[in-house]
Short mmCIF file of C-alpha atoms in Angstrom, two decimals:
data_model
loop_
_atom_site.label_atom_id
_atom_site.label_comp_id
_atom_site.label_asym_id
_atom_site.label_seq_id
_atom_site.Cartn_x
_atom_site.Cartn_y
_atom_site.Cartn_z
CA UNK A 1 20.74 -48.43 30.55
CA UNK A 2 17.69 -46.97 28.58
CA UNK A 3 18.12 -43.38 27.60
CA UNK A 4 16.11 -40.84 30.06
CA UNK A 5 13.62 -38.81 27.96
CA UNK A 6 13.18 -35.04 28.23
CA UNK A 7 9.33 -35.28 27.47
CA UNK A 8 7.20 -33.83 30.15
CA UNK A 9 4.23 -35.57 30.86
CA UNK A 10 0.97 -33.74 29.43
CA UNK A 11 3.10 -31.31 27.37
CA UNK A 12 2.25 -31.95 23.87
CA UNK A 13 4.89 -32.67 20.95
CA UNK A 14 6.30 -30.05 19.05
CA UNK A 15 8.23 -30.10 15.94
CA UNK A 16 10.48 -27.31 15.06
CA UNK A 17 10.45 -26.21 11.07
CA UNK A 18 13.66 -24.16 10.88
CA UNK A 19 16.77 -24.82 12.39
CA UNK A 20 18.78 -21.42 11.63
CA UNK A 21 19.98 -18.84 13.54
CA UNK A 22 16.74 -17.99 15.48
CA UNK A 23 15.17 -21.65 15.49
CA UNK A 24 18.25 -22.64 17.36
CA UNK A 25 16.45 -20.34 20.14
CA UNK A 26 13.31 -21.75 20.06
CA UNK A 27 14.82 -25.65 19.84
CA UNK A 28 16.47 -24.89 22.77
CA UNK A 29 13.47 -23.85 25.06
CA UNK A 30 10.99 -26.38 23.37
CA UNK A 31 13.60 -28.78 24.53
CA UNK A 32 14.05 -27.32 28.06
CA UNK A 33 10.31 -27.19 28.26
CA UNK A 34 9.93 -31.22 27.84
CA UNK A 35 8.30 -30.45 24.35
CA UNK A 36 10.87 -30.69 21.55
CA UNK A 37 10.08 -34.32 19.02
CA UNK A 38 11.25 -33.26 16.13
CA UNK A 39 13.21 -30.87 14.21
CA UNK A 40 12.81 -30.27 10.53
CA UNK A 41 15.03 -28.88 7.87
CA UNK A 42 16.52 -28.89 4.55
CA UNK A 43 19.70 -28.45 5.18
CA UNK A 44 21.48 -31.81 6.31
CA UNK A 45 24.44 -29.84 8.15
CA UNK A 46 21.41 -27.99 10.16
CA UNK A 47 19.65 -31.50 10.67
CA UNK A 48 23.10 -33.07 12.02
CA UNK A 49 23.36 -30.15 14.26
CA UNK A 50 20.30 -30.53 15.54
CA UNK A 51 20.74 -34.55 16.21
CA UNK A 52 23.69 -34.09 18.01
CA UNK A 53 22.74 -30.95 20.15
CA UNK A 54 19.48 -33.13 21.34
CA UNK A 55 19.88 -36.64 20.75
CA UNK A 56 16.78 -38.03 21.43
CA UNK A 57 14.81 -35.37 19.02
CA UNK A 58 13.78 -37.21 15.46
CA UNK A 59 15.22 -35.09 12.64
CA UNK A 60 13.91 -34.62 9.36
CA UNK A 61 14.32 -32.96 6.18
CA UNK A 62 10.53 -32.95 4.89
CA UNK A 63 7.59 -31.18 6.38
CA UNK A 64 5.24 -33.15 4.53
CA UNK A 65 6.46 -36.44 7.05
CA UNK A 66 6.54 -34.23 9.86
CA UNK A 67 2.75 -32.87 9.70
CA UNK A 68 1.37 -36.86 9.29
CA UNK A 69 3.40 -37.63 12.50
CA UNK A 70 0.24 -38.43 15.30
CA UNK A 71 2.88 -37.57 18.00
CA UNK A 72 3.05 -33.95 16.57
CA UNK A 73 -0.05 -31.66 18.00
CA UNK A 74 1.80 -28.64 17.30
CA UNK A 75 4.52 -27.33 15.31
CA UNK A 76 6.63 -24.09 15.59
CA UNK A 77 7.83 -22.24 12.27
CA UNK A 78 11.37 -20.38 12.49
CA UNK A 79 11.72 -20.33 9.00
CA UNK A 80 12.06 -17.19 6.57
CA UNK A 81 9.46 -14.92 6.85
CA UNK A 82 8.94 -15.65 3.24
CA UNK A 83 7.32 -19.26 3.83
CA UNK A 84 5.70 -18.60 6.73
CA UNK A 85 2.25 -18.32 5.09
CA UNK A 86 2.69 -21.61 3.48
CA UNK A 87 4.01 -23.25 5.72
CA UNK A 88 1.51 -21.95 8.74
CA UNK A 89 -1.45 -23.20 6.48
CA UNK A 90 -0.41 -26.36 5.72
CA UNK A 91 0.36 -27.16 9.35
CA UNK A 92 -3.38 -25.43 9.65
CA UNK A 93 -4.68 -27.94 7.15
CA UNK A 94 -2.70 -30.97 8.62
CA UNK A 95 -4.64 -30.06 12.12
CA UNK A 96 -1.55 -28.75 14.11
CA UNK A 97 -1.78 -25.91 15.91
CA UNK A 98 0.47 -23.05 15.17
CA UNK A 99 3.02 -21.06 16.58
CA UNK A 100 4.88 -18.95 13.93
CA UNK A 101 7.76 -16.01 14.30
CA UNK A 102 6.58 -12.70 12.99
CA UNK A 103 5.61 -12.04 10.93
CA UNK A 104 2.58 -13.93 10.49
CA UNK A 105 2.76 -13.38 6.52
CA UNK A 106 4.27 -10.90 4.08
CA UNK A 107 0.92 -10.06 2.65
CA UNK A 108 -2.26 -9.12 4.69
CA UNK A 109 -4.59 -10.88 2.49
CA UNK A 110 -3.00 -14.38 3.27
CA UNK A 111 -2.71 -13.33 7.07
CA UNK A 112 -6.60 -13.01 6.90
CA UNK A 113 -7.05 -16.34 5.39
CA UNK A 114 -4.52 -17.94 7.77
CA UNK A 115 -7.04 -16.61 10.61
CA UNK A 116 -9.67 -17.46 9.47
CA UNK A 117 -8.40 -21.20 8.36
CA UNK A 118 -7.82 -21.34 12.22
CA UNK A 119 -10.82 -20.32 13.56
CA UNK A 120 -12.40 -22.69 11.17
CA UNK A 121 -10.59 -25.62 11.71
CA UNK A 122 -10.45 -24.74 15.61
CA UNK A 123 -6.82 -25.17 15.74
CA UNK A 124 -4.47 -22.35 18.18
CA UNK A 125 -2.33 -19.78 16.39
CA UNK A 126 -0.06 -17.94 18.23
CA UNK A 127 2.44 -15.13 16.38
CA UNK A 128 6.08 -14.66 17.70
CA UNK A 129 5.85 -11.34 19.30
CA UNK A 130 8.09 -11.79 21.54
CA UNK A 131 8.22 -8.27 23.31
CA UNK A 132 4.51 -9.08 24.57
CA UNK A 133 6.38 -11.49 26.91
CA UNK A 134 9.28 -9.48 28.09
CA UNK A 135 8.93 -8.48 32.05
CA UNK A 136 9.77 -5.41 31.37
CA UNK A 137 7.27 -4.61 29.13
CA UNK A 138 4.42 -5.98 31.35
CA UNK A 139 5.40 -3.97 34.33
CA UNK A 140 5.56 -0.88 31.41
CA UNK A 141 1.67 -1.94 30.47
CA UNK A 142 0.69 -2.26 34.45
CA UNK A 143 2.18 0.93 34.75
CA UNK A 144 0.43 2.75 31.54
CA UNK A 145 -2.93 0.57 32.47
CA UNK A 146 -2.39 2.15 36.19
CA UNK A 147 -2.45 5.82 35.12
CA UNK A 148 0.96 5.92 36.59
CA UNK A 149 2.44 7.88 33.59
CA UNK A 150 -0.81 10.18 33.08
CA UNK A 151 -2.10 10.61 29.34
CA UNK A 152 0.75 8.77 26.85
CA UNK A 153 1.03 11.73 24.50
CA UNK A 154 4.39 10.05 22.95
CA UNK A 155 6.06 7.18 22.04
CA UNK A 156 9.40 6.38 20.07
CA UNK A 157 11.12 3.35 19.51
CA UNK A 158 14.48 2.78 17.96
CA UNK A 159 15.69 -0.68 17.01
CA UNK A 160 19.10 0.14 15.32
CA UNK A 161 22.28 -2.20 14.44
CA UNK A 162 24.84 -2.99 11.51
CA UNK A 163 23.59 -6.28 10.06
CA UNK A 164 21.84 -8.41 9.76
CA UNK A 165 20.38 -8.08 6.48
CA UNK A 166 17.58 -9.83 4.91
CA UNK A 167 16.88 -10.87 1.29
CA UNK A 168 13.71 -11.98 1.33
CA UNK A 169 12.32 -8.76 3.25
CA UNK A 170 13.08 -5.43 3.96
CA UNK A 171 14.35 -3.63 6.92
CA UNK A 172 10.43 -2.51 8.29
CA UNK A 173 9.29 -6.30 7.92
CA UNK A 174 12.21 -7.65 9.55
CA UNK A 175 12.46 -5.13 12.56
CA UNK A 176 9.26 -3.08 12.84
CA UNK A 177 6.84 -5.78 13.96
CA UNK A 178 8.25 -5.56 17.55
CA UNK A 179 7.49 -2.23 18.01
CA UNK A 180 4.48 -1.51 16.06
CA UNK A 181 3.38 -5.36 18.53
CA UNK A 182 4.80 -3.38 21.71
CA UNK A 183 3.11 0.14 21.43
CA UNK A 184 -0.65 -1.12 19.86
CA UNK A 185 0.22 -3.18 23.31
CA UNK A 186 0.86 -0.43 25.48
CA UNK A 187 -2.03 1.85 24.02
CA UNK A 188 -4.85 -0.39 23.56
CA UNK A 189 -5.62 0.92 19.94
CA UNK A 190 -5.01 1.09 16.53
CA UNK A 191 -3.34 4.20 14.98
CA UNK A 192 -5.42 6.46 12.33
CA UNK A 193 -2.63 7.32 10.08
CA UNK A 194 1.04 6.08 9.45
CA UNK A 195 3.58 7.95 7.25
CA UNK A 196 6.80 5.79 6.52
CA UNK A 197 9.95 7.20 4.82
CA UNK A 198 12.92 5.18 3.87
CA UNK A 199 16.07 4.34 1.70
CA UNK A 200 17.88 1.13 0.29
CA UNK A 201 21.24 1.72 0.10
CA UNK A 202 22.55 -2.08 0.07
CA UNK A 203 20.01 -3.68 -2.24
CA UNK A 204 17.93 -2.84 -4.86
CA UNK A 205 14.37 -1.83 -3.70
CA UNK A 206 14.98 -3.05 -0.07
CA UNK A 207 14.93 -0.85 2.39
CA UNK A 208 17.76 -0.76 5.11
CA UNK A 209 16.34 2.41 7.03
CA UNK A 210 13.26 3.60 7.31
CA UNK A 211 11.13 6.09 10.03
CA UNK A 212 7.73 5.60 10.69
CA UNK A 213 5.60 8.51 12.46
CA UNK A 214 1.95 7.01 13.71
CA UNK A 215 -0.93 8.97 14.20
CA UNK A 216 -3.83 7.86 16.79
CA UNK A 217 -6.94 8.71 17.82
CA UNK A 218 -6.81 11.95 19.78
CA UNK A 219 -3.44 13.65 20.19
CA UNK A 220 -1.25 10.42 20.84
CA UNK A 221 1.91 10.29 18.26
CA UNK A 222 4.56 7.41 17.77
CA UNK A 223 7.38 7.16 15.75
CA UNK A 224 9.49 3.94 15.08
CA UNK A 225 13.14 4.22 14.01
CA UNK A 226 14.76 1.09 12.28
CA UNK A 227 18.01 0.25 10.96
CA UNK A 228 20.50 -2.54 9.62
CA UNK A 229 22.52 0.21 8.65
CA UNK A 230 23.76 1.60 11.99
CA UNK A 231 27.40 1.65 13.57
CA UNK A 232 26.21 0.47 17.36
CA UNK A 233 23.00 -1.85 18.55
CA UNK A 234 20.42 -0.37 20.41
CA UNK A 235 16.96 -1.08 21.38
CA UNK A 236 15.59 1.58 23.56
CA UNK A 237 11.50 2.33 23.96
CA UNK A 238 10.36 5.57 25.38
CA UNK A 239 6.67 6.62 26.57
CA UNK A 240 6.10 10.02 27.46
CA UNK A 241 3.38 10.59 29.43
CA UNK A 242 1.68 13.67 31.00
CA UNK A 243 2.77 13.04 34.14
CA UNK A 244 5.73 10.66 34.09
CA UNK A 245 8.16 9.54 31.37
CA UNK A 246 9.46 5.66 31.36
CA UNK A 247 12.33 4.20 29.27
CA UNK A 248 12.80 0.64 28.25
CA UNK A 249 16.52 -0.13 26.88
CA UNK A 250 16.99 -3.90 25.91
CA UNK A 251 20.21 -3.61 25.56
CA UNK A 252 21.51 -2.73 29.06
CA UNK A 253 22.87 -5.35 31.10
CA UNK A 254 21.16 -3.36 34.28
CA UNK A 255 18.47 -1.68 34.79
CA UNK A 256 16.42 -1.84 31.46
CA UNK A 257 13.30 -0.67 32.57
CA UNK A 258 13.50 3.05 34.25
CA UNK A 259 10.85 5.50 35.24
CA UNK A 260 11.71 9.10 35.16
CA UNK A 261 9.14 11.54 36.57
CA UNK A 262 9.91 14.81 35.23
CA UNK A 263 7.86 16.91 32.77
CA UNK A 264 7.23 20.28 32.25
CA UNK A 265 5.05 22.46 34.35
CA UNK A 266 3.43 26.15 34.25
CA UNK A 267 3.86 28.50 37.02
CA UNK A 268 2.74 32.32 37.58
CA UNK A 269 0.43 31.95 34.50
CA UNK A 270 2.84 31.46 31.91
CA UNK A 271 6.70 30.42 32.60
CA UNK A 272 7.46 26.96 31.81
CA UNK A 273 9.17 25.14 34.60
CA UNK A 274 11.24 22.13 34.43
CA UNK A 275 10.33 19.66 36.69
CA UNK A 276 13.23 16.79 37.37
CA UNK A 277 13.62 14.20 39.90
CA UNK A 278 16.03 10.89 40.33
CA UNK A 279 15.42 8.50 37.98
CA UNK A 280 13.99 5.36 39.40
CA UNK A 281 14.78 1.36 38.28
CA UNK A 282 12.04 -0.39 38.08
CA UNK A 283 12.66 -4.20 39.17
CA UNK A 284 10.84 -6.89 37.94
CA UNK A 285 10.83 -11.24 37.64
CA UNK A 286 13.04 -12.29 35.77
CA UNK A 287 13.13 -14.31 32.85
CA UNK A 288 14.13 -15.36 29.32
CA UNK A 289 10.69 -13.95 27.14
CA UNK A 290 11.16 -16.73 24.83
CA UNK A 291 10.60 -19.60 27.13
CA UNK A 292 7.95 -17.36 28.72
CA UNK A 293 6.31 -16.97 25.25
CA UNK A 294 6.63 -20.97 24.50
CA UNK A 295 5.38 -21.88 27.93
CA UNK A 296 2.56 -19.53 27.21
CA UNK A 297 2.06 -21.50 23.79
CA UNK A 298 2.96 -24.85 25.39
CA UNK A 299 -0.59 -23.98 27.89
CA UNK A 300 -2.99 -22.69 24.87
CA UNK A 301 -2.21 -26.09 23.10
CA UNK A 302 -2.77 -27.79 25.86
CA UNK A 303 -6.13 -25.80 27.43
CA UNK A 304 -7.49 -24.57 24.53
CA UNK A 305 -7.27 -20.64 25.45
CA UNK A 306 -6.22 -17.72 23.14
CA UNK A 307 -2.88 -16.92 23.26
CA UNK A 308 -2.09 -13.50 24.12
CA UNK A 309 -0.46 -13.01 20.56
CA UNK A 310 -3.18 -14.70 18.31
CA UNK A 311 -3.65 -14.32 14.73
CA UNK A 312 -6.16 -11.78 15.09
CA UNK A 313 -3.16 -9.62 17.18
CA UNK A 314 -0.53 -10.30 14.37
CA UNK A 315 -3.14 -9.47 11.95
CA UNK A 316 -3.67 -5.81 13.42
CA UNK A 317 0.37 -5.24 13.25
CA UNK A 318 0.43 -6.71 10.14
CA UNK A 319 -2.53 -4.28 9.48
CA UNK A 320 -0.13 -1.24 10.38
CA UNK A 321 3.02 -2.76 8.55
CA UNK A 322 0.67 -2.69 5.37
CA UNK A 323 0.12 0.72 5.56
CA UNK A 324 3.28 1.81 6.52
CA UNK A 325 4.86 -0.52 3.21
CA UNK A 326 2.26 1.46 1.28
CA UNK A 327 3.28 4.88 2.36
CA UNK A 328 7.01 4.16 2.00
CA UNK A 329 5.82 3.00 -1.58
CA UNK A 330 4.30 6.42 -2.68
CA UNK A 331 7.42 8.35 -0.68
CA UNK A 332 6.11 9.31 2.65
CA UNK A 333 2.46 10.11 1.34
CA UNK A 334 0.06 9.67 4.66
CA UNK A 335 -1.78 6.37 4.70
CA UNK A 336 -4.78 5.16 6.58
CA UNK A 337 -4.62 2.18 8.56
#
């Protein structure tokens, strides 16, 4: 009885480079999605994992093999952040489009090269920014696009837990690029200023905390909170606006998008006046952002269009991570983006 393939037809062939904790994630949906041909690592007990979880997925422990494969249009990098530049541009040069986890490179010279390598060589790169595709953050954008908040005069994010810790990069490389990605999202610009402060208390000269305050145009202000350092897990986004206030918490189980519309008011000239009402849930569609993010990837590949999160998108974050490294370098001084 001849083995019944989980290749969709028209969805073109994928092969995953990274098989660890977070490529396990991505194997999963690129197999779901009818895409998944190979998977590539160099560590046999990941590669004999990875044959028995999907069985009719070709493994292989060289990337060099992998990007000659004709079958391959596209491959998908879940490897440490550390290789993605080199391995992004060698899929680039090998004439695979791209779709690599944030963040696009540790250095924002080699991100601009990576972008423009695509651009030249026509090819689709897409950057892992996963939040982008979370439902709850595109019914936050419709909302903020939709005046429904008023003027956004604050935003704070905190991404906070105990572990895991990096080697290869420190704590704002590793957990920053989803919220600096999520609030250039929500606000449509790029900040003026951004003042990052910080400690490494596990390594030497990594950083396991560090607070970032950035300044935009006008009176807009954010500040990003992260943290491998932390006794609990939370993810929690809040946008203040003039009018209403919204909080996005990733961790709840329920309710993880909620719209508050309280504020603070004048009356009789000069007394400030708390205004509060019930908090309201905000429902949305559901569904996992990673296979919405890989479907989305799946559909540039396959039509040609600009992903959402393109190289020129991870370039801007990695545009404000740069400036916020730079600033935690010189100990808080105020850097311009």
């Amino acid at each position: 009885m001849a083995r019944k393939s989980n290749k969709a037809v028209g969805t073109p062939g994928v092969a995953l480079i990274g098989f660890g904790y977070w490529g396990r994630n991505l194997a999963r949906n690129l197999h779901q999605l009818g895409a998944l041909r190979i998977v590539c690592d160099t560590r046999r007990k990941a590669l004999q994992e990875a044959g028995s979880a999907y069985p009719g997925v070709v493994t292989a422990g060289r990337v060099a093999g992998v990007l000659a494969n004709p079958e391959v249009a596209a491959v998908a990098i879940a490897a440490p952040a550390v290789e993605h530049y080199r391995l992004t541009r060698q899929a680039l040069l090998a004439g695979k489009d791209v779709f690599v986890e944030k963040p696009l490179s540790l250095e924002l010279a080699q991100a601009n090269e990576l972008v423009t390598l695509a651009r030249e060589r026509r090819r689709v790169l897409m950057v892992g920014h996963l939040l982008e595709y979370h439902p709850a953050i595109r019914k936050l954008k419709e909302l903020v696009d939709a005046g429904e908040l008023g003027d956004i005069h604050h935003i704070y994010s905190n991404r906070l837990n105990l572990g895991k810790v990096r080697r290869e990069e420190n704590i704002l490389w590793s957990f920053a690029p989803h919220d600096v990605s999520v609030i250039l999202l929500l606000l449509g610009r790029m900040p003026k200023t951004a003042v990052t402060t910080g400690q490494h208390y596990l390594q030497h000269q990594i950083a396991d905390v560090t607070m970032t305050w950035l300044a935009f145009p006008g009176r807009t202000r954010a500040h990003i909170f992260v943290s491998w350092l932390h006794p609990y897990k939370e993810q929690r986004l809040v946008v203040v606006g003039s009018r209403r206030m919204a909080v996005f918490d990733d961790v709840a189980t329920e309710g993880k998008l909620k719209l508050y519309d309280q504020g603070i008011v004048w009356k009789q000239g000069s007394a400030p006046v708390i205004r509060r009402t019930a908090e309201a849930t905000l429902f949305f569609a559901e569904g996992e952002p990673l296979r919405e993010e890989l479907a989305h990837f799946l559909e540039c590949v396959r039509t040609r269009r600009t992903p959402q999160t393109d190289g020129r998108n991870g370039l801007r974050v990695l545009r404000v991570l740069d400036a916020c490294q730079k600033s935690l370098a010189a100990g808080g001084r105020p850097v311009r983006v």
